[in-house]
Short mmCIF file of C-alpha atoms in Angstrom, two decimals:
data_model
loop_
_atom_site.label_atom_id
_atom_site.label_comp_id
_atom_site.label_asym_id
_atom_site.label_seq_id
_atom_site.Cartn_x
_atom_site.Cartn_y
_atom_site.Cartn_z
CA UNK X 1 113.37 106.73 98.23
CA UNK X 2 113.20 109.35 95.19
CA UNK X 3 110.69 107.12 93.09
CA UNK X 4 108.32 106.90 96.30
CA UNK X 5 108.79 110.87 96.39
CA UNK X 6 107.72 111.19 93.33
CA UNK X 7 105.03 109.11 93.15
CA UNK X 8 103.75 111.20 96.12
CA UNK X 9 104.41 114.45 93.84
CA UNK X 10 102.90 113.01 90.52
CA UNK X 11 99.64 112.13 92.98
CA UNK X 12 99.55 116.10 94.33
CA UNK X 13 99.60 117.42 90.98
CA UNK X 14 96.41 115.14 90.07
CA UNK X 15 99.01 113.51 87.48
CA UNK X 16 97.68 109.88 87.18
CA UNK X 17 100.59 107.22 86.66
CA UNK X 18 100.82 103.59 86.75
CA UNK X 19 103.81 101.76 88.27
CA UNK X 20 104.15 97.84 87.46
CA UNK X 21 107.32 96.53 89.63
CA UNK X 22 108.81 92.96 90.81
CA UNK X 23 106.68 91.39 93.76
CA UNK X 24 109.00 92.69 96.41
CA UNK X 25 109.42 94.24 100.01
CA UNK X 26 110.78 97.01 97.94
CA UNK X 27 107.71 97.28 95.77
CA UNK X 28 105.53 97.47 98.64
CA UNK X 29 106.94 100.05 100.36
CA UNK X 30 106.84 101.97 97.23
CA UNK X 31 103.51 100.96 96.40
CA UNK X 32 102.40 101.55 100.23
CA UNK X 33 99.13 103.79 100.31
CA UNK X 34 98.10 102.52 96.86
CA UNK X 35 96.06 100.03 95.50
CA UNK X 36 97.80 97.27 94.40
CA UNK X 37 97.16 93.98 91.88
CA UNK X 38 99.09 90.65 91.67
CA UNK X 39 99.92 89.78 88.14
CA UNK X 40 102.35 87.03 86.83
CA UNK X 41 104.86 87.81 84.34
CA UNK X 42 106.62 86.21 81.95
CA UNK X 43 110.67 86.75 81.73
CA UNK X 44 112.06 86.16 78.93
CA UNK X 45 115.96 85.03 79.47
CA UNK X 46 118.19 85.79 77.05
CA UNK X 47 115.51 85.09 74.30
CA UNK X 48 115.00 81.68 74.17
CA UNK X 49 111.14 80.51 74.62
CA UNK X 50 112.68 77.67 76.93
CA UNK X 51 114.20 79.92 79.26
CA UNK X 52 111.28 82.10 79.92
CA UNK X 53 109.97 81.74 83.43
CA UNK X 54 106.70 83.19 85.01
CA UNK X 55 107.35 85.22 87.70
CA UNK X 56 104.95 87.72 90.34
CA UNK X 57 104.61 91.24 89.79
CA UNK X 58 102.45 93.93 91.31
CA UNK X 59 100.76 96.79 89.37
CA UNK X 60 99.55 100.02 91.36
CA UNK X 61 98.25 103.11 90.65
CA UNK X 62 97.03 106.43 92.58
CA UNK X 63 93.54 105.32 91.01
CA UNK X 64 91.41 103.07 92.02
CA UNK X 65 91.79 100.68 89.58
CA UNK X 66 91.76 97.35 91.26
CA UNK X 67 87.86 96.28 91.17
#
């Protein structure tokens, strides 16, 4: 996967970043090797205050920032 690549690179180049991404088998291989937190989201569907829906997210970063 090119974003887990880079993620990888950023980390070798002591560049610090901070990925937030969908709760997801996807996310977690990406976010593999990282600390990660559980958030919930709010989506917002097409605008509309009754359409928005909470929904699971993880946030990670190549620093410890999960305490």
């Amino acid at each position: 996967n090119r974003l887990k690549k880079h993620l990888g690179k950023l980390t070798e180049r002591g560049v610090v970043f901070l990925l937030s991404y969908a709760k997801s088998s996807e996310a977690k291989y990406l976010m593999e090797g990282y600390p990660i937190k559980e958030i919930n989201v709010r989506r917002n569907i097409a605008g509309f205050t009754k359409y928005r829906r909470e929904a699971k997210e993880w946030i990670s970063s190549n620093i410890d920032f999960v305490s």
